[in-house]
Coordinates of C-alpha atoms in Angstrom, one line a residue:
Chain Q
X781 CA 72.1 44.9 -30.2
X782 CA 69.2 47.3 -29.9
X783 CA 70.1 50.8 -30.8
X784 CA 69.8 53.1 -27.8
X785 CA 67.9 56.4 -28.3
X786 CA 67.6 58.7 -25.3
X787 CA 64.2 60.2 -24.7
X788 CA 64.3 63.3 -22.5
X789 CA 61.0 65.0 -23.5
X790 CA 57.8 63.1 -22.5
X791 CA 56.1 64.5 -25.6
X792 CA 58.6 63.0 -27.9
X793 CA 56.6 61.5 -30.8
X794 CA 59.0 58.6 -31.2
X795 CA 57.5 56.9 -28.1
X796 CA 53.9 57.6 -29.2
X797 CA 53.1 53.9 -29.3
X798 CA 53.8 53.6 -25.6
X799 CA 51.8 56.6 -24.6
X800 CA 48.8 56.7 -22.1
X801 CA 48.4 53.0 -21.9
X802 CA 45.8 53.3 -19.2
X803 CA 43.6 55.7 -21.1
X804 CA 40.8 53.7 -22.6
X805 CA 40.2 56.1 -25.4
X806 CA 43.7 56.1 -26.7
X807 CA 44.9 52.6 -25.6
X808 CA 47.1 51.3 -28.4
X809 CA 46.5 47.7 -27.2
X810 CA 42.8 47.6 -27.9
X811 CA 41.7 46.1 -31.2
X812 CA 39.8 49.3 -31.9
X813 CA 43.1 51.2 -31.4
X814 CA 46.3 50.3 -33.2
X815 CA 46.0 46.7 -32.0
X816 CA 49.5 46.7 -30.6
X817 CA 50.7 43.9 -28.4
X818 CA 52.6 45.3 -25.3
X819 CA 54.9 43.3 -23.2
X820 CA 55.8 44.7 -19.7
X821 CA 58.8 43.8 -17.6
X822 CA 62.0 41.9 -18.4
X823 CA 60.5 38.4 -18.1
X824 CA 57.6 39.1 -20.5
X825 CA 59.8 41.1 -22.9
X826 CA 62.2 38.2 -23.0
X827 CA 59.4 35.9 -23.9
X828 CA 58.2 38.3 -26.6
X829 CA 61.7 38.3 -28.1
X830 CA 61.6 34.5 -28.3
X831 CA 58.0 34.5 -29.7
X832 CA 56.4 35.0 -33.1
X833 CA 55.4 38.5 -31.9
X834 CA 58.5 40.4 -33.1
X835 CA 58.7 43.7 -31.3
X836 CA 59.3 46.9 -33.3
X837 CA 60.7 48.9 -30.4
X838 CA 61.5 48.8 -26.7
X839 CA 61.0 51.6 -24.2
X840 CA 62.6 51.5 -20.8
X841 CA 65.1 52.6 -18.2
X842 CA 68.8 52.1 -18.4
X843 CA 68.9 49.4 -15.8
X844 CA 66.5 47.1 -17.7
X845 CA 68.5 47.6 -20.9
X846 CA 71.5 46.2 -19.1
X847 CA 69.5 43.3 -17.7
X848 CA 68.3 42.4 -21.2
X849 CA 71.7 42.8 -22.8
X850 CA 72.0 39.1 -23.6
X851 CA 68.5 38.8 -25.1
X852 CA 69.1 41.9 -27.2
X853 CA 72.1 40.6 -29.0
X854 CA 71.2 40.6 -32.7
X855 CA 67.9 42.4 -32.1
X856 CA 67.9 45.3 -34.6
X857 CA 65.2 47.6 -33.2
X858 CA 65.4 50.9 -31.2
X859 CA 65.6 50.8 -27.4
X860 CA 64.1 54.2 -26.3
X861 CA 65.8 54.9 -23.1
X862 CA 64.3 57.3 -20.5
X863 CA 64.4 58.1 -16.8
X864 CA 61.8 56.4 -14.7
X865 CA 60.0 59.8 -14.4
X866 CA 59.9 60.5 -18.1
X867 CA 58.8 56.9 -18.7
X868 CA 56.0 57.2 -16.2
X869 CA 54.9 60.5 -17.8
X870 CA 54.7 58.9 -21.2
X871 CA 53.1 55.6 -20.2
X872 CA 50.7 57.3 -17.7
X873 CA 51.6 55.3 -14.6
X874 CA 54.7 54.4 -12.5
X875 CA 54.1 50.6 -12.2
X876 CA 55.3 49.9 -15.7
X877 CA 58.1 47.5 -14.6
X878 CA 60.7 49.7 -16.2
X879 CA 60.6 48.2 -19.7
X880 CA 58.0 47.7 -22.4
X881 CA 58.2 46.1 -25.8
X882 CA 55.6 46.8 -28.6
X883 CA 54.7 44.4 -31.4
X884 CA 52.3 44.5 -34.3
X885 CA 49.8 41.6 -34.4
X886 CA 51.1 38.9 -36.7
X887 CA 48.8 36.8 -38.9
X888 CA 46.3 34.8 -36.8
X889 CA 46.9 31.1 -36.6
X890 CA 44.1 28.8 -37.9
X891 CA 42.5 26.2 -35.6
X892 CA 43.8 23.5 -37.8
X893 CA 47.4 24.8 -37.5
X894 CA 47.1 25.0 -33.8
X895 CA 45.5 21.6 -33.4
X896 CA 47.9 19.7 -35.7
X897 CA 50.6 19.0 -33.1
X898 CA 48.4 19.3 -30.0
X899 CA 47.3 16.6 -27.5
X900 CA 45.7 18.7 -24.8
X901 CA 43.8 21.9 -25.5
X902 CA 41.5 24.3 -23.6
X903 CA 38.5 25.5 -25.4
X904 CA 36.8 28.6 -24.0
X905 CA 33.3 29.9 -24.3
X906 CA 32.2 33.3 -22.9
X907 CA 35.4 33.8 -20.9
X908 CA 35.6 37.6 -21.0
X909 CA 37.9 38.3 -18.0
X910 CA 41.4 39.3 -19.1
X911 CA 42.9 38.1 -15.9
X912 CA 41.3 34.7 -16.2
X913 CA 42.5 34.4 -19.8
X914 CA 46.0 35.3 -18.8
X915 CA 46.0 32.8 -16.0
X916 CA 44.7 30.0 -18.3
X917 CA 47.7 30.6 -20.6
X918 CA 50.1 30.7 -17.7
X919 CA 48.7 27.4 -16.4
X920 CA 48.7 25.9 -19.8
X921 CA 52.4 26.7 -20.2
X922 CA 53.3 25.4 -16.8
X923 CA 51.4 22.2 -17.0
X924 CA 52.1 21.3 -20.6
X925 CA 48.8 22.0 -22.3
X926 CA 49.4 22.7 -26.0
X927 CA 47.0 25.3 -27.1
X928 CA 44.0 27.5 -26.3
X929 CA 41.0 27.7 -28.6
X930 CA 38.5 30.6 -28.4
X931 CA 34.8 30.1 -28.9
X932 CA 32.0 32.6 -28.7
X933 CA 32.2 35.8 -26.6
X934 CA 35.7 35.6 -25.3
X935 CA 38.0 38.6 -24.7
X936 CA 41.1 39.4 -26.6
X937 CA 44.0 37.4 -25.3
X938 CA 46.5 40.0 -26.6
X939 CA 45.1 42.8 -24.4
X940 CA 47.9 44.2 -22.2
X941 CA 46.5 42.9 -18.9
X942 CA 46.1 39.3 -20.3
X943 CA 49.7 39.4 -21.6
X944 CA 51.0 40.5 -18.2
X945 CA 49.0 38.0 -16.1
X946 CA 50.0 35.2 -18.4
X947 CA 53.6 36.2 -17.7
X948 CA 54.1 36.4 -21.4
X949 CA 52.9 32.8 -22.2
X950 CA 50.1 34.1 -24.3
X951 CA 52.8 35.0 -26.7
X952 CA 54.2 31.4 -26.7
X953 CA 51.2 29.0 -26.3
X954 CA 49.5 28.9 -29.6
X955 CA 45.8 30.0 -29.8
X956 CA 43.1 30.3 -32.5
X957 CA 39.5 31.4 -32.9
X958 CA 36.9 28.7 -33.6
X959 CA 33.8 29.3 -35.8
X960 CA 30.6 30.0 -33.9
X961 CA 29.4 27.1 -31.5
X962 CA 28.2 24.5 -31.5
X963 CA 29.2 23.8 -35.2
X964 CA 32.6 25.4 -34.4
X965 CA 33.4 22.3 -32.3
X966 CA 33.4 20.0 -35.3
X967 CA 37.0 21.1 -36.1
X968 CA 38.0 19.5 -32.8
X969 CA 36.3 16.2 -33.6
X970 CA 37.7 16.3 -37.2
X971 CA 41.2 16.5 -35.6
X972 CA 40.6 13.5 -33.4
X973 CA 39.9 15.2 -30.1
X974 CA 37.7 13.9 -27.4
X975 CA 35.5 16.9 -26.4
X976 CA 35.0 17.1 -22.6
X977 CA 32.6 19.7 -21.2
X978 CA 33.5 20.7 -17.6
X979 CA 30.5 21.2 -15.4
X980 CA 29.8 21.5 -11.7
X981 CA 26.9 19.0 -12.2
X982 CA 27.4 16.3 -9.5
X983 CA 25.9 13.6 -11.7
X984 CA 28.6 14.0 -14.3
X985 CA 31.6 11.6 -14.3
X986 CA 34.7 12.8 -12.5
X987 CA 37.4 14.4 -14.7
X988 CA 39.7 11.6 -13.8
X989 CA 37.2 9.0 -15.1
X990 CA 36.0 10.9 -18.2
X991 CA 39.3 11.9 -19.7
X992 CA 40.2 8.8 -21.7
X993 CA 41.1 10.2 -25.1
X994 CA 44.6 10.4 -26.5
X995 CA 43.8 13.9 -27.6
X996 CA 41.5 15.9 -25.3
X997 CA 39.8 19.2 -25.7
X998 CA 38.6 20.7 -22.4
X999 CA 35.5 22.9 -22.8
X1000 CA 35.4 25.7 -20.1
X1001 CA 32.8 28.3 -19.6
X1002 CA 32.9 31.5 -17.6
X1003 CA 32.6 31.4 -13.8
X1004 CA 28.9 31.7 -13.0
X1005 CA 27.1 31.0 -16.2
X1006 CA 29.3 28.1 -17.3
X1007 CA 28.9 26.5 -20.7
X1008 CA 25.7 27.0 -22.7
X1009 CA 23.4 24.0 -22.9
X1010 CA 23.9 23.8 -26.7
X1011 CA 27.7 23.6 -26.2
X1012 CA 27.3 21.0 -23.5
X1013 CA 25.1 18.9 -25.8
X1014 CA 27.7 19.1 -28.6
X1015 CA 30.4 17.6 -26.3
X1016 CA 31.4 13.9 -26.1
X1017 CA 31.2 13.7 -22.4
X1018 CA 30.5 15.9 -19.4
X1019 CA 33.0 15.8 -16.5
X1020 CA 33.1 17.4 -13.1
X1021 CA 35.9 18.3 -10.7
X1022 CA 34.8 16.8 -7.3
X1023 CA 33.5 19.8 -5.4
X1024 CA 32.2 20.3 -1.9
X1025 CA 28.4 20.9 -2.0
X1026 CA 27.4 24.5 -1.1
X1027 CA 30.6 26.1 -2.3
X1028 CA 31.0 28.2 -5.4
X1029 CA 32.4 26.8 -8.6
X1030 CA 36.1 27.2 -8.9
X1031 CA 37.7 30.0 -10.8
X1032 CA 37.9 29.1 -14.5
X1033 CA 41.7 29.3 -14.7
X1034 CA 41.9 27.0 -11.6
X1035 CA 39.5 24.5 -13.1
X1036 CA 41.6 24.6 -16.3
X1037 CA 44.7 24.0 -14.2
X1038 CA 43.1 20.9 -12.6
X1039 CA 42.2 19.5 -16.0
X1040 CA 45.7 20.1 -17.3
X1041 CA 47.2 18.6 -14.1
X1042 CA 45.1 15.5 -14.6
X1043 CA 46.8 14.9 -17.9
X1044 CA 50.4 15.1 -16.5
X1045 CA 49.9 14.1 -12.8
X1046 CA 51.8 10.8 -13.1
X1047 CA 54.6 12.1 -15.3
Chain V
X853 CA 15.1 40.5 11.8
X854 CA 17.8 43.2 11.7
X855 CA 16.4 46.6 12.8
X856 CA 16.6 49.2 9.9
X857 CA 18.1 52.5 10.7
X858 CA 18.2 55.0 7.8
X859 CA 21.4 57.0 7.3
X860 CA 21.0 60.2 5.3
X861 CA 24.1 62.0 6.4
X862 CA 27.5 60.6 5.3
X863 CA 29.1 62.0 8.4
X864 CA 26.7 60.0 10.7
X865 CA 28.9 58.5 13.5
X866 CA 26.8 55.3 13.7
X867 CA 28.5 54.1 10.5
X868 CA 32.0 55.0 11.6
X869 CA 33.1 51.4 11.4
X870 CA 32.4 51.3 7.7
X871 CA 34.1 54.6 6.9
X872 CA 37.0 55.1 4.5
X873 CA 37.8 51.5 3.9
X874 CA 40.3 52.3 1.3
X875 CA 42.2 54.9 3.3
X876 CA 45.3 53.2 4.6
X877 CA 45.6 55.6 7.6
X878 CA 42.2 54.9 9.0
X879 CA 41.3 51.5 7.7
X880 CA 39.1 49.8 10.3
X881 CA 39.9 46.3 8.9
X882 CA 43.7 46.4 9.7
X883 CA 44.8 44.6 12.9
X884 CA 46.7 47.8 13.8
X885 CA 43.4 49.6 13.6
X886 CA 40.3 48.3 15.2
X887 CA 40.9 44.8 13.7
X888 CA 37.4 44.6 12.3
X889 CA 36.4 41.9 9.9
X890 CA 34.5 43.3 7.0
X891 CA 32.3 41.2 4.7
X892 CA 31.3 42.7 1.3
X893 CA 28.3 41.6 -0.9
X894 CA 25.3 39.4 -0.2
X895 CA 27.2 36.1 -0.7
X896 CA 30.0 36.9 1.7
X897 CA 27.6 38.6 4.2
X898 CA 25.5 35.4 4.2
X899 CA 28.6 33.3 4.9
X900 CA 29.6 35.6 7.7
X901 CA 26.1 35.3 9.2
X902 CA 26.6 31.5 9.2
X903 CA 30.1 31.6 10.6
X904 CA 31.7 32.1 14.0
X905 CA 32.3 35.8 13.0
X906 CA 29.1 37.2 14.4
X907 CA 28.5 40.6 12.8
X908 CA 27.7 43.6 15.1
X909 CA 26.1 45.7 12.2
X910 CA 25.2 45.7 8.6
X911 CA 25.5 48.7 6.2
X912 CA 23.8 48.7 2.8
X913 CA 21.2 49.8 0.3
X914 CA 17.6 48.9 0.5
X915 CA 17.7 46.3 -2.3
X916 CA 20.4 44.2 -0.5
X917 CA 18.4 44.3 2.7
X918 CA 15.5 42.7 0.8
X919 CA 17.8 40.1 -0.8
X920 CA 19.1 39.1 2.6
X921 CA 15.6 39.0 4.3
X922 CA 15.7 35.3 4.8
X923 CA 19.2 35.2 6.2
X924 CA 18.4 38.1 8.6
X925 CA 15.5 36.4 10.3
X926 CA 16.4 36.2 14.0
X927 CA 19.5 38.4 13.5
X928 CA 19.2 41.1 16.2
X929 CA 21.7 43.7 14.9
X930 CA 21.2 47.1 13.2
X931 CA 21.0 47.3 9.4
X932 CA 22.1 50.9 8.5
X933 CA 20.3 51.6 5.3
X934 CA 21.5 54.3 2.9
X935 CA 21.3 55.3 -0.7
X936 CA 24.1 54.1 -3.0
X937 CA 25.5 57.6 -3.0
X938 CA 25.6 58.1 0.7
X939 CA 27.0 54.6 1.1
X940 CA 29.8 55.3 -1.4
X941 CA 30.6 58.6 0.4
X942 CA 31.0 56.8 3.7
X943 CA 32.9 53.7 2.5
X944 CA 35.0 55.8 0.1
X945 CA 34.3 54.0 -3.1
X946 CA 31.3 52.9 -5.2
X947 CA 32.3 49.3 -5.9
X948 CA 31.2 48.2 -2.4
X949 CA 28.6 45.6 -3.6
X950 CA 25.8 47.4 -1.8
X951 CA 26.1 45.7 1.5
X952 CA 28.8 45.3 4.2
X953 CA 28.8 43.5 7.5
X954 CA 31.3 44.2 10.3
X955 CA 32.4 41.8 13.0
X956 CA 34.9 41.9 15.8
X957 CA 37.6 39.3 15.8
X958 CA 36.6 36.3 17.9
X959 CA 39.1 34.2 19.9
X960 CA 41.7 32.6 17.7
X961 CA 41.6 28.9 17.3
X962 CA 44.5 26.8 18.4
X963 CA 46.4 24.6 15.9
X964 CA 45.3 21.5 18.0
X965 CA 41.7 22.5 17.7
X966 CA 41.9 23.1 14.0
X967 CA 43.8 19.8 13.4
X968 CA 41.6 17.6 15.5
X969 CA 39.0 16.8 12.8
X970 CA 41.1 17.5 9.8
X971 CA 42.5 15.1 7.1
X972 CA 43.8 17.6 4.5
X973 CA 45.4 20.9 5.5
X974 CA 47.5 23.5 3.8
X975 CA 50.4 25.0 5.7
X976 CA 51.7 28.3 4.5
X977 CA 55.2 29.9 4.8
X978 CA 55.9 33.4 3.7
X979 CA 52.6 33.8 1.8
X980 CA 52.0 37.5 2.1
X981 CA 49.7 38.3 -0.8
X982 CA 46.2 38.8 0.4
X983 CA 44.7 37.7 -2.9
X984 CA 46.6 34.5 -2.9
X985 CA 45.6 33.8 0.7
X986 CA 41.9 34.5 -0.2
X987 CA 42.2 32.1 -3.2
X988 CA 43.7 29.4 -1.1
X989 CA 40.7 29.5 1.2
X990 CA 38.3 29.5 -1.7
X991 CA 40.0 26.5 -3.2
X992 CA 40.2 24.7 0.1
X993 CA 36.4 25.2 0.6
X994 CA 35.6 24.1 -3.0
X995 CA 37.9 21.0 -2.9
X996 CA 37.2 19.8 0.6
X997 CA 40.5 20.7 2.3
X998 CA 39.8 21.0 6.0
X999 CA 42.0 23.8 7.4
X1000 CA 44.8 26.3 6.7
X1001 CA 47.7 26.7 9.1
X1002 CA 49.9 29.8 9.0
X1003 CA 53.6 29.6 9.5
X1004 CA 56.2 32.4 9.5
X1005 CA 55.7 35.7 7.6
X1006 CA 52.2 35.2 6.3
X1007 CA 49.6 38.0 5.9
X1008 CA 46.5 38.4 7.9
X1009 CA 43.7 36.2 6.4
X1010 CA 41.0 38.5 7.8
X1011 CA 42.1 41.5 5.9
X1012 CA 39.2 42.8 3.8
X1013 CA 40.7 41.9 0.4
X1014 CA 41.5 38.3 1.5
X1015 CA 37.9 37.9 2.8
X1016 CA 36.5 39.1 -0.5
X1017 CA 38.7 37.0 -2.7
X1018 CA 38.0 33.9 -0.6
X1019 CA 34.3 34.6 -1.3
X1020 CA 33.8 34.5 2.5
X1021 CA 35.3 31.1 2.9
X1022 CA 38.1 32.5 5.2
X1023 CA 35.2 32.9 7.7
X1024 CA 34.2 29.2 7.3
X1025 CA 37.4 27.2 6.8
X1026 CA 39.2 26.9 10.1
X1027 CA 42.7 28.4 10.4
X1028 CA 45.3 28.8 13.1
X1029 CA 48.8 30.2 13.5
X1030 CA 51.7 27.7 14.1
X1031 CA 54.7 28.5 16.3
X1032 CA 57.9 29.5 14.4
X1033 CA 59.3 27.0 11.9
X1034 CA 60.8 24.5 11.8
X1035 CA 59.8 23.5 15.3
X1036 CA 56.3 24.7 14.7
X1037 CA 55.8 21.8 12.3
X1038 CA 56.0 19.3 15.2
X1039 CA 52.3 19.9 16.0
X1040 CA 51.4 18.5 12.6
X1041 CA 53.5 15.4 13.2
X1042 CA 52.1 15.0 16.8
X1043 CA 48.6 15.1 15.2
X1044 CA 49.5 12.2 12.8
X1045 CA 50.0 14.3 9.6
X1046 CA 52.3 13.3 6.8
X1047 CA 54.2 16.6 6.1
X1048 CA 54.6 17.1 2.3
X1049 CA 56.7 20.0 1.0
X1050 CA 55.8 21.2 -2.4
X1051 CA 58.7 22.1 -4.6
X1052 CA 59.4 22.8 -8.2
X1053 CA 62.5 20.5 -8.0
X1054 CA 62.2 18.0 -10.9
X1055 CA 64.0 15.4 -8.8
X1056 CA 61.2 15.2 -6.2
X1057 CA 58.5 12.6 -6.4
X1058 CA 55.3 13.6 -8.1
X1059 CA 52.5 14.8 -5.8
X1060 CA 50.4 11.8 -6.9
X1061 CA 53.2 9.4 -5.7
X1062 CA 54.2 11.2 -2.6
X1063 CA 50.8 11.8 -1.0
X1064 CA 50.3 8.5 0.8
X1065 CA 49.2 9.5 4.3
X1066 CA 45.7 9.3 5.7
X1067 CA 46.2 12.8 7.0
X1068 CA 48.3 15.1 4.9
X1069 CA 49.7 18.6 5.6
X1070 CA 50.7 20.4 2.4
X1071 CA 53.6 22.9 2.9
X1072 CA 53.4 25.8 0.5
X1073 CA 55.8 28.7 0.1
X1074 CA 55.3 32.0 -1.7
X1075 CA 55.7 32.2 -5.4
X1076 CA 59.3 32.9 -6.3
X1077 CA 61.2 32.2 -3.1
X1078 CA 59.2 29.0 -2.2
X1079 CA 59.8 27.2 1.1
X1080 CA 62.9 27.9 3.1
X1081 CA 65.5 25.1 3.2
X1082 CA 65.0 24.6 6.9
X1083 CA 61.3 24.0 6.4
X1084 CA 62.0 21.7 3.5
X1085 CA 64.3 19.6 5.7
X1086 CA 61.7 19.3 8.4
X1087 CA 59.1 17.8 6.0
X1088 CA 58.6 14.1 5.6
X1089 CA 58.8 14.1 1.8
X1090 CA 59.2 16.6 -1.0
X1091 CA 56.7 16.5 -3.8
X1092 CA 56.4 18.3 -7.1
X1093 CA 53.6 19.1 -9.5
X1094 CA 54.8 18.0 -12.9
X1095 CA 55.8 21.2 -14.6
X1096 CA 57.1 22.1 -18.1
X1097 CA 60.8 23.1 -17.9
X1098 CA 61.5 26.8 -18.5
X1099 CA 58.1 28.0 -17.3
X1100 CA 57.5 29.9 -14.0
X1101 CA 56.3 28.0 -10.9
X1102 CA 52.5 28.0 -10.6
X1103 CA 50.7 30.6 -8.5
X1104 CA 50.6 29.3 -4.9
X1105 CA 46.8 29.1 -4.8
X1106 CA 46.8 27.1 -8.0
X1107 CA 49.4 24.8 -6.6
X1108 CA 47.3 24.4 -3.5
X1109 CA 44.2 23.6 -5.6
X1110 CA 46.1 20.9 -7.4
X1111 CA 47.2 19.3 -4.2
X1112 CA 43.6 19.5 -2.8
X1113 CA 42.3 18.0 -6.1
X1114 CA 44.8 15.1 -5.8
X1115 CA 43.1 14.2 -2.6
X1116 CA 39.5 14.1 -4.0
X1117 CA 40.0 13.4 -7.7
X1118 CA 38.5 9.9 -7.7
X1119 CA 35.5 10.8 -5.4

């Protein structure tokens, strides 16, 4: 069981890793900062406890400690307990869901490790919105996609907002960074993946018709610019989601969900 | 062409309908207030101009006026032009996308009107998150769903945030309010719709197998609580999106997108 340590003074140095989470200059969750991974709320903290991101400490109110009692059995780290007010003063805002867990970044997985057991993966290029990245992980977890691979110019999936929006699934769904594109895509081919580039181009095959491989890698670009032409050319096939002319392309996380859904729709 | 009226004084009463949009007490876009419909940014303003929500005025910077020149041909309403600073002082924030259009609420459409030409509709129960409602309209527009019907306890789709997140499609995709559930669902059946209740229940048929009607109405509940049992019972069939056990249910707008996609996937 986590050892309870009461924190009455908002300046207490023992909770320094949970301080001022919204202050960009001091944010511990930025790679330029301490690179900590922060889980917020009981659901996400629970997922962190069950992940390879082993927390070094918890910080929360008494009620959340009670709610997590079962998950904390055998967990030998401090639970810094504070009132909601003291917690808000430390964290810098009130909407902190009453409990936080902090973890150091473990070793990054390699693309080969991540691909070894996978059948359906998303491969992102230029996706730099943390909310979209979080949603992609949530949708991957929900719809049984096995991994997320990052290409050029993507944002950090372990940023606090991405962790929260993913509902903690960024801590569970394996991910890895690929070498620069388009050469970086060779690893997918070497691992037997059909590389499918999603495009709004109405001349492309439908996703349903294009997705024929036993193992598929779904290339997704950012909303707006989409995939670069070089990356498109390096794919095996271009596929479209049937869209109504004159509308905007779908949100990238929604497009990913549709591709994941296409893989499991009849199961 | 819209007549240009320069606004130099942030207190100018002529832009009162665009004032303090973030101030809950005075918000002009709340039904409890003036019930105005506010479009933000060139794309959404353009969609408003092409919709049944006829704007009474525009408020923006010079650059946006130029960008909208083509769309404003024949539009006989004032364009209140201001500097970005004056505009931010009036509106109450800087992230206003440089142009706003205001419209009064037109007559509400009836469910029968909305259903007359429709083949695929979403029917919402208890969906009270403006962002989710906006996303459902965006996904409906993109994937060719014809209308959205509101059941009990849903939020106002014309709220500013919903309009923005929908990318203006809430102004284009028809919607109507249904009478209280479960009796309110009879209108769907009377109009020849198969009523499909989406559920995470693993014993339900897959969406792909259940959706057999020529006209389908997709019942969606809020994330978390889902549909009420009474509403479930009043449906023709219960259908599930194949989900991985132990994950959270999908976001309601993502679930809607998947159902819309299922209707068009082979097109």
